[in-house]
PDB file of C-alpha atoms in Angstrom:
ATOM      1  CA  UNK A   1    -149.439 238.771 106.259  1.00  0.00           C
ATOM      2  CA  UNK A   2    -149.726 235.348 105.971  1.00  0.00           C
ATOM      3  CA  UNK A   3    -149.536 234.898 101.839  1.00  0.00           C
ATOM      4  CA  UNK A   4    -146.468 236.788 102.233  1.00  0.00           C
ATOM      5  CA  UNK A   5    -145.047 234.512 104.720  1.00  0.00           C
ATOM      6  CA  UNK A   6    -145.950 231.343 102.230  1.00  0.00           C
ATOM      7  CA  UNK A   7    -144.676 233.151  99.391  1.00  0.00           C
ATOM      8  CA  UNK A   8    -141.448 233.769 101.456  1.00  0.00           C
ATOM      9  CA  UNK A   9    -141.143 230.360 102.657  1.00  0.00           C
ATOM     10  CA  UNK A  10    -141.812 229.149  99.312  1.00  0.00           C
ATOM     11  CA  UNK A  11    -138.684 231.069  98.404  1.00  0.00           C
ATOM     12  CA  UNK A  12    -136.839 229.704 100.853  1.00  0.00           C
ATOM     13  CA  UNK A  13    -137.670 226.083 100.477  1.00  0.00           C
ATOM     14  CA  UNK A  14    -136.802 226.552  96.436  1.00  0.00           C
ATOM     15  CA  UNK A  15    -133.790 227.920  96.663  1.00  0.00           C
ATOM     16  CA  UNK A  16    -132.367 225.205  99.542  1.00  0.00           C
ATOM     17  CA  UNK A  17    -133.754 223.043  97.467  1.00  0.00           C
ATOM     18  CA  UNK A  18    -131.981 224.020  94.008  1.00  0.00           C
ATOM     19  CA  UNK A  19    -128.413 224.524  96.429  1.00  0.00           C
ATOM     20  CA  UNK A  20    -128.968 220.706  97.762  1.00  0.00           C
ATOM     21  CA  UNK A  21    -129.763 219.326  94.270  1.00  0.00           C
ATOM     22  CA  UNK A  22    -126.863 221.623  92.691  1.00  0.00           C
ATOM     23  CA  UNK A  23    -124.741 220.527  95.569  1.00  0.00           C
ATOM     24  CA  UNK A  24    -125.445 216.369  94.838  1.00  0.00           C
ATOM     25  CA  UNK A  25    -124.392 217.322  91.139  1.00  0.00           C
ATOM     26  CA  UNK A  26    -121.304 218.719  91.874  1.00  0.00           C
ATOM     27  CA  UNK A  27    -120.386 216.083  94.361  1.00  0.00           C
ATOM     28  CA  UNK A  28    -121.478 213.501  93.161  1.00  0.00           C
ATOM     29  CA  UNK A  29    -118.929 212.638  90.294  1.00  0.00           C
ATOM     30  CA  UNK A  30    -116.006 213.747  92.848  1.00  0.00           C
ATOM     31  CA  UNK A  31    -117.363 211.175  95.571  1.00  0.00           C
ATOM     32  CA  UNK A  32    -117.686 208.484  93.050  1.00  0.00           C
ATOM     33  CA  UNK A  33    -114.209 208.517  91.799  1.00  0.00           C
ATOM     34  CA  UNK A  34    -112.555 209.409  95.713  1.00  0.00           C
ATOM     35  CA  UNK A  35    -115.030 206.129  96.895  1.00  0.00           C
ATOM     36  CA  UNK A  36    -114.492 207.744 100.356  1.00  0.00           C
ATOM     37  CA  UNK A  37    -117.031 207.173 103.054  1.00  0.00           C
ATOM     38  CA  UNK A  38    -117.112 210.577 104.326  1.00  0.00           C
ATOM     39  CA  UNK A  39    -117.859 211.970 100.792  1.00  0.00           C
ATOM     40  CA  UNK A  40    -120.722 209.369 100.679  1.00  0.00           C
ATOM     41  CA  UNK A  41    -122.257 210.617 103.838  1.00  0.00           C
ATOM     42  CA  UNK A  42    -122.271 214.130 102.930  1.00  0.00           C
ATOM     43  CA  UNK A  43    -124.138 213.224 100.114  1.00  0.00           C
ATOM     44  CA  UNK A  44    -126.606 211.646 102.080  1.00  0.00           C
ATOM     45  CA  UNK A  45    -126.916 213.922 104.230  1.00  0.00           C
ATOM     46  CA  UNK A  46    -127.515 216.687 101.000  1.00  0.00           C
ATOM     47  CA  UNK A  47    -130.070 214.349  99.657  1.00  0.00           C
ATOM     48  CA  UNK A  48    -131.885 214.225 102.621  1.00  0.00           C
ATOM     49  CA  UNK A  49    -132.008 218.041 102.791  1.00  0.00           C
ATOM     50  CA  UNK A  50    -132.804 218.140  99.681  1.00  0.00           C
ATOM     51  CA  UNK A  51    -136.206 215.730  99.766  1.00  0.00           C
ATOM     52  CA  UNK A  52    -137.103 217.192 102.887  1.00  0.00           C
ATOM     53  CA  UNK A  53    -137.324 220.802 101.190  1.00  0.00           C
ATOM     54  CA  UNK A  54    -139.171 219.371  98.270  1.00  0.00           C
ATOM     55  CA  UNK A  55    -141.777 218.214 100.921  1.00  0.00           C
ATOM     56  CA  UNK A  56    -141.859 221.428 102.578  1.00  0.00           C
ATOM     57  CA  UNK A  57    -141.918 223.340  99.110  1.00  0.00           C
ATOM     58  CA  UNK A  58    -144.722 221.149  98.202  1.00  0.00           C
ATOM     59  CA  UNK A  59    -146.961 221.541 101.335  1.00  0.00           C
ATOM     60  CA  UNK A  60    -146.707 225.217 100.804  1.00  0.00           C
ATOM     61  CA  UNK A  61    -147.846 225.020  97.401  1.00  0.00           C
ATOM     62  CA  UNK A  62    -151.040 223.216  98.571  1.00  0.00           C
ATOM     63  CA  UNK A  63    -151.566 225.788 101.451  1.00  0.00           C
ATOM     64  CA  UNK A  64    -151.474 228.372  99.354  1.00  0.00           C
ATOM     65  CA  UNK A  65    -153.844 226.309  96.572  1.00  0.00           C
ATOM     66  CA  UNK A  66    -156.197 225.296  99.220  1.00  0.00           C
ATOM     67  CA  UNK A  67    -156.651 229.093 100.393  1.00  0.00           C
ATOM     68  CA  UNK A  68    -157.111 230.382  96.953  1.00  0.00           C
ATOM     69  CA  UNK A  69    -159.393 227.700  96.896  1.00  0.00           C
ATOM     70  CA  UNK A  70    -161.064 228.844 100.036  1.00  0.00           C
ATOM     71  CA  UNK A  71    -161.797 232.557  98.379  1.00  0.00           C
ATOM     72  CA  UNK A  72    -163.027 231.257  95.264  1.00  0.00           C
ATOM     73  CA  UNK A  73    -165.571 229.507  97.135  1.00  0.00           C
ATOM     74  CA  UNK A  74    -166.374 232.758  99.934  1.00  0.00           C
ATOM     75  CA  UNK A  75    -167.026 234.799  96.636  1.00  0.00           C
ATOM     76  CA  UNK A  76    -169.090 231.797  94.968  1.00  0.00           C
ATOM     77  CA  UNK A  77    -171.142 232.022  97.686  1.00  0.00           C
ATOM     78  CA  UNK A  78    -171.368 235.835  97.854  1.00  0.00           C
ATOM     79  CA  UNK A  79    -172.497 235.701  94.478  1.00  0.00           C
ATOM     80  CA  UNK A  80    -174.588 232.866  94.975  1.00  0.00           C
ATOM     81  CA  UNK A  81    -176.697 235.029  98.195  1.00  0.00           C
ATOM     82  CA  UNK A  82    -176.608 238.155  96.081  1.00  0.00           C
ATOM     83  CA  UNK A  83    -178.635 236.899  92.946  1.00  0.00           C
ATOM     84  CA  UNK A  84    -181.452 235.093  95.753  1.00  0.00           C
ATOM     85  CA  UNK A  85    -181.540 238.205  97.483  1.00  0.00           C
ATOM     86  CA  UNK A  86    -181.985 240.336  94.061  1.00  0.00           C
ATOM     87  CA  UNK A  87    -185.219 237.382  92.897  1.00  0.00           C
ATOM     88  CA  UNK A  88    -186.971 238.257  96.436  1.00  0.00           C
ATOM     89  CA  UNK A  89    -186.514 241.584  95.707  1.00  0.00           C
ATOM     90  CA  UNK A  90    -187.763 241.369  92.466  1.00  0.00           C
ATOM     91  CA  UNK A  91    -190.984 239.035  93.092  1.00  0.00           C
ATOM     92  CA  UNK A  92    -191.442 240.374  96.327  1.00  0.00           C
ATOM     93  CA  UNK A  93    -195.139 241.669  96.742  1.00  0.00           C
ATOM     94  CA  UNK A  94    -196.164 239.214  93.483  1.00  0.00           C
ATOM     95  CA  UNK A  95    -198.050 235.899  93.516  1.00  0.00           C
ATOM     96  CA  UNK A  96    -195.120 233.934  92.737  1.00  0.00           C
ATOM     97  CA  UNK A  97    -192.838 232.475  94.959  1.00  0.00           C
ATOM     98  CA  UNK A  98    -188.943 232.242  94.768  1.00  0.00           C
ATOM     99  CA  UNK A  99    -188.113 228.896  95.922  1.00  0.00           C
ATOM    100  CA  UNK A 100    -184.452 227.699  95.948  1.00  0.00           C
TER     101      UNK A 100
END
């Protein structure tokens, strides 16, 4: 449940992200040539939005990284207990010793 919700709210945070930077371009040649303050403050204001998504987007990305990294490393060490436990099986009740 809660990849989906990343993946969603990755989603989410791309695509305000792409309408704030696609909203700056379109603006920003009409604010330029009006020079009006209000147009300057809505830009601002869409810039804003627009960095504070492309935080968000990238604190998802290293949630999600961070918990595939998380798995690779549970089935490392599955892998890791499974091969000790196969040795002792296999030089259990022999002189030699497994020692790790």
């Amino acid at each position: 449940m809660k990849i989906k919700l990343i993946k969603f709210l990755k989603a989410v945070f791309a695509a305000g992200c792409g309408f704030a930077v696609s909203y700056l371009a379109f603006s920003l040649p009409i604010a330029l040539s009006n020079g009006g303050e209000e147009s300057v403050i809505k830009l601002a204001i869409a810039a804003g939005v627009c960095a504070a998504l492309f935080v968000l987007l990238l604190a998802a990305f290293a949630l999600e990284k961070k918990k595939e990294q998380t798995a690779q490393n549970a089935a490392r060490r599955q892998r890791h207990e499974e091969r000790t436990r196969s040795c002792r099986e296999y030089y259990d009740g022999t002189p030699y010793q497994v020692i790790l």
